[in-house]
XYZ file of N, CA and C in Angstrom:
273
model
N 0.509 -1.095 0.402
C -0.168 -0.189 -0.492
C 0.587 1.755 -0.007
N 0.222 2.542 -0.622
C 0.830 3.839 -0.848
C 1.266 3.954 0.716
N 2.021 4.825 0.448
C 1.510 5.740 2.434
C 1.680 7.045 2.173
N 0.684 7.916 3.172
C 0.287 9.269 2.825
C -0.828 9.077 2.240
N -0.673 10.477 1.576
C -2.557 10.712 0.745
C -2.226 10.700 -0.485
N -3.686 10.582 -1.180
C -3.004 10.372 -2.759
C -2.839 12.514 -2.765
N -3.160 12.069 -4.084
C -2.593 13.331 -4.525
C -3.541 14.147 -5.343
N -3.782 15.308 -5.089
C -4.841 15.851 -6.033
C -4.850 15.988 -8.575
N -3.834 14.895 -8.125
C -3.422 14.753 -9.406
C -4.316 13.245 -10.138
N -3.640 12.746 -8.590
C -3.996 10.701 -8.430
C -5.871 11.196 -8.878
N -6.450 11.703 -7.994
C -7.754 12.516 -7.598
C -8.132 12.340 -8.594
N -7.644 13.523 -10.009
C -8.932 13.432 -10.678
C -8.521 12.691 -12.026
N -7.943 11.938 -12.071
C -7.548 10.787 -12.594
C -8.356 9.554 -12.673
N -8.413 9.172 -10.927
C -9.184 8.238 -10.036
C -10.998 8.903 -10.166
N -11.326 10.056 -10.422
C -12.498 10.868 -11.041
C -12.523 10.158 -11.740
N -11.809 10.485 -12.768
C -12.233 10.879 -14.190
C -13.471 8.634 -15.029
N -12.285 8.299 -14.217
C -12.317 6.659 -14.195
C -13.730 5.631 -13.249
N -14.168 6.832 -12.166
C -15.116 6.112 -11.576
C -16.275 5.603 -11.710
N -16.872 6.857 -13.335
C -18.411 6.244 -13.104
C -18.928 6.688 -12.420
N -20.201 5.674 -12.496
C -21.527 6.070 -12.060
C -21.795 5.343 -10.261
N -20.129 4.589 -10.529
C -20.068 4.604 -8.503
C -19.129 5.399 -7.604
N -20.246 7.205 -8.382
C -19.023 8.614 -7.427
C -19.575 8.368 -6.155
N -20.858 8.471 -6.041
C -21.303 8.472 -5.188
C -21.786 7.591 -3.973
N -22.201 6.537 -4.843
C -21.723 5.679 -3.239
C -20.374 5.370 -2.674
N -19.307 5.357 -3.465
C -17.770 5.247 -2.905
C -17.486 6.825 -2.093
N -18.273 7.475 -1.947
C -18.448 8.781 -1.351
C -19.170 8.510 -0.209
N -19.730 7.588 -0.010
C -21.124 7.238 0.581
C -19.678 6.220 1.838
N -18.997 5.385 1.310
C -17.842 5.130 2.525
C -16.568 5.136 2.098
N -16.109 6.543 1.673
C -15.874 7.388 3.031
C -16.564 8.401 3.844
N -17.555 8.036 4.006
C -18.402 9.493 4.953
C -18.201 9.975 4.290
N -18.953 10.223 2.910
C -19.283 12.085 3.363
C -20.783 12.211 3.194
N -21.719 12.800 3.788
C -23.247 12.928 4.333
C -23.945 12.803 2.868
N -25.313 12.799 2.762
C -25.683 12.477 1.527
C -26.306 14.002 1.400
N -26.530 14.628 2.330
C -26.139 16.367 1.817
C -25.408 16.877 1.068
N -24.107 16.759 1.179
C -23.325 17.446 1.384
C -24.031 16.345 -0.618
N -23.368 15.082 -0.556
C -23.122 14.549 -2.450
C -24.680 14.651 -2.568
N -25.683 15.075 -2.315
C -26.584 15.926 -3.222
C -26.658 16.928 -2.956
N -25.807 17.931 -2.985
C -25.109 19.324 -3.112
C -24.327 19.854 -4.265
N -22.789 17.717 -4.530
C -22.224 17.909 -5.225
C -23.208 17.693 -6.927
N -23.485 16.775 -6.371
C -24.525 16.219 -8.017
C -25.440 17.399 -7.788
N -26.122 17.948 -7.913
C -26.805 19.321 -9.037
C -25.780 20.670 -8.695
N -24.843 20.804 -8.048
C -24.377 21.836 -8.676
C -23.109 21.504 -10.006
N -22.781 20.696 -10.625
C -21.893 19.797 -11.311
C -22.870 18.927 -12.079
N -22.170 19.483 -13.351
C -23.698 18.520 -14.879
C -22.271 17.339 -15.319
N -20.627 17.145 -15.526
C -20.017 16.363 -15.813
C -20.825 15.622 -14.248
N -20.504 14.018 -14.894
C -20.104 13.201 -14.097
C -19.515 12.927 -12.971
N -17.351 13.320 -14.172
C -16.638 12.948 -13.422
C -15.892 14.140 -12.793
N -16.374 15.482 -12.998
C -16.728 16.628 -12.242
C -16.971 16.090 -10.740
N -17.833 15.364 -11.161
C -19.208 15.200 -9.282
C -18.260 14.073 -8.872
N -17.451 13.981 -9.210
C -16.813 12.394 -8.349
C -15.712 13.723 -7.562
N -14.598 14.179 -8.942
C -13.509 14.650 -8.624
C -13.906 15.770 -7.340
N -15.489 16.718 -6.789
C -15.734 17.615 -6.287
C -16.296 16.770 -4.628
N -16.154 15.803 -4.694
C -16.645 14.649 -3.944
C -14.949 14.238 -3.364
N -14.216 13.754 -4.052
C -12.815 13.559 -3.412
C -11.890 14.676 -2.863
N -12.516 15.547 -3.599
C -11.417 16.487 -2.998
C -12.073 17.209 -1.617
N -13.662 17.262 -1.043
C -14.224 17.387 -0.096
C -13.612 16.753 1.107
N -13.769 15.013 0.228
C -13.297 13.949 1.430
C -11.793 13.680 1.785
N -11.042 14.010 0.990
C -9.583 14.948 1.650
C -9.053 16.020 2.582
N -10.172 17.257 1.625
C -10.232 18.124 3.626
C -11.232 18.206 4.464
N -11.663 17.399 4.631
C -13.125 16.339 5.502
C -11.810 16.269 6.151
N -11.478 14.835 6.151
C -10.381 13.795 6.878
C -9.062 14.246 6.798
N -8.214 15.526 5.835
C -7.485 15.670 6.295
C -6.452 14.378 6.251
N -5.526 14.286 7.765
C -3.956 13.648 7.095
C -5.174 11.830 7.138
N -6.117 11.403 7.530
C -6.585 10.497 7.851
C -7.791 9.982 6.335
N -7.448 10.742 5.806
C -7.582 10.272 3.648
C -6.003 9.967 3.748
N -6.721 8.886 4.329
C -4.986 8.059 3.122
C -5.698 7.048 1.491
N -3.767 6.574 0.695
C -4.661 5.165 0.545
C -5.373 4.072 1.325
N -5.048 3.975 2.269
C -6.301 2.562 2.847
C -6.904 3.177 2.842
N -7.579 4.500 3.348
C -9.093 4.475 3.922
C -9.802 4.611 1.992
N -8.382 5.106 1.158
C -9.150 4.966 -0.356
C -9.321 3.421 -0.698
N -8.642 3.087 -0.671
C -8.732 1.657 -0.719
C -10.034 1.032 -0.493
N -10.090 0.883 0.665
C -11.444 0.181 1.611
C -12.668 0.638 1.000
N -12.206 2.179 0.525
C -13.883 2.203 0.093
C -14.003 1.427 -0.829
N -13.388 1.921 -2.139
C -12.910 1.508 -3.332
C -13.604 -0.392 -3.618
N -13.491 -0.698 -2.262
C -13.568 -2.433 -2.668
C -14.737 -2.480 -1.339
N -15.197 -1.790 -1.207
C -16.391 -1.983 -0.139
C -16.852 -2.600 -1.780
N -18.336 -3.502 -1.078
C -18.255 -4.660 -2.567
C -19.242 -3.966 -2.759
N -19.943 -2.336 -1.976
C -21.347 -1.490 -2.808
C -20.835 -1.219 -3.868
N -19.244 -0.431 -3.686
C -17.976 0.193 -4.708
C -18.068 -1.208 -5.958
N -17.506 -2.048 -5.563
C -16.712 -2.751 -5.900
C -16.047 -2.423 -7.658
N -14.937 -1.420 -7.134
C -13.336 -1.709 -8.102
C -12.492 -1.415 -7.161
N -12.374 -2.827 -7.289
C -10.483 -3.439 -6.839
C -9.614 -2.562 -7.896
N -10.173 -3.325 -9.582
C -8.906 -3.430 -9.948
C -9.124 -0.872 -9.727
N -9.978 -0.729 -9.673
C -8.678 1.207 -9.497
C -8.103 0.902 -8.336
N -8.592 0.502 -6.804
C -8.125 0.134 -5.921
C -6.440 -0.052 -5.915
N -5.673 -1.310 -6.584
C -4.761 -1.602 -6.610
C -4.243 -0.509 -8.392
N -4.587 -0.195 -8.722
C -4.618 0.550 -9.436
C -3.612 2.032 -8.664
N -4.959 2.507 -8.112
C -4.290 4.134 -7.340
C -3.487 3.526 -5.709
N -4.179 2.510 -4.651
C -3.455 2.696 -3.966
C -2.360 1.499 -3.778
N -2.079 0.409 -4.694
C -0.883 -0.102 -4.230
C 0.257 0.480 -5.343
N 1.392 -0.130 -4.342
C 2.791 0.393 -4.798
C 3.194 0.160 -5.972
């Protein structure tokens, strides 16, 4: 597992790939539904919704916004994106 926190560039790349799973990923990362709804309303493009979600997660969680936390959320059975977890979170 990588150490530290994902970079802004990595989060933007992930946002492009996460697709329709962005809202479920947000819930698994501990983002409140009200904030997810706000992100959904304010942004048109799915990749931008995902990026704003990931930015808010990193800002809210601070040093707890780790690769391990992101890996756990991506591999959650409701998100089911082990491929992205491996790509972005593993060394």
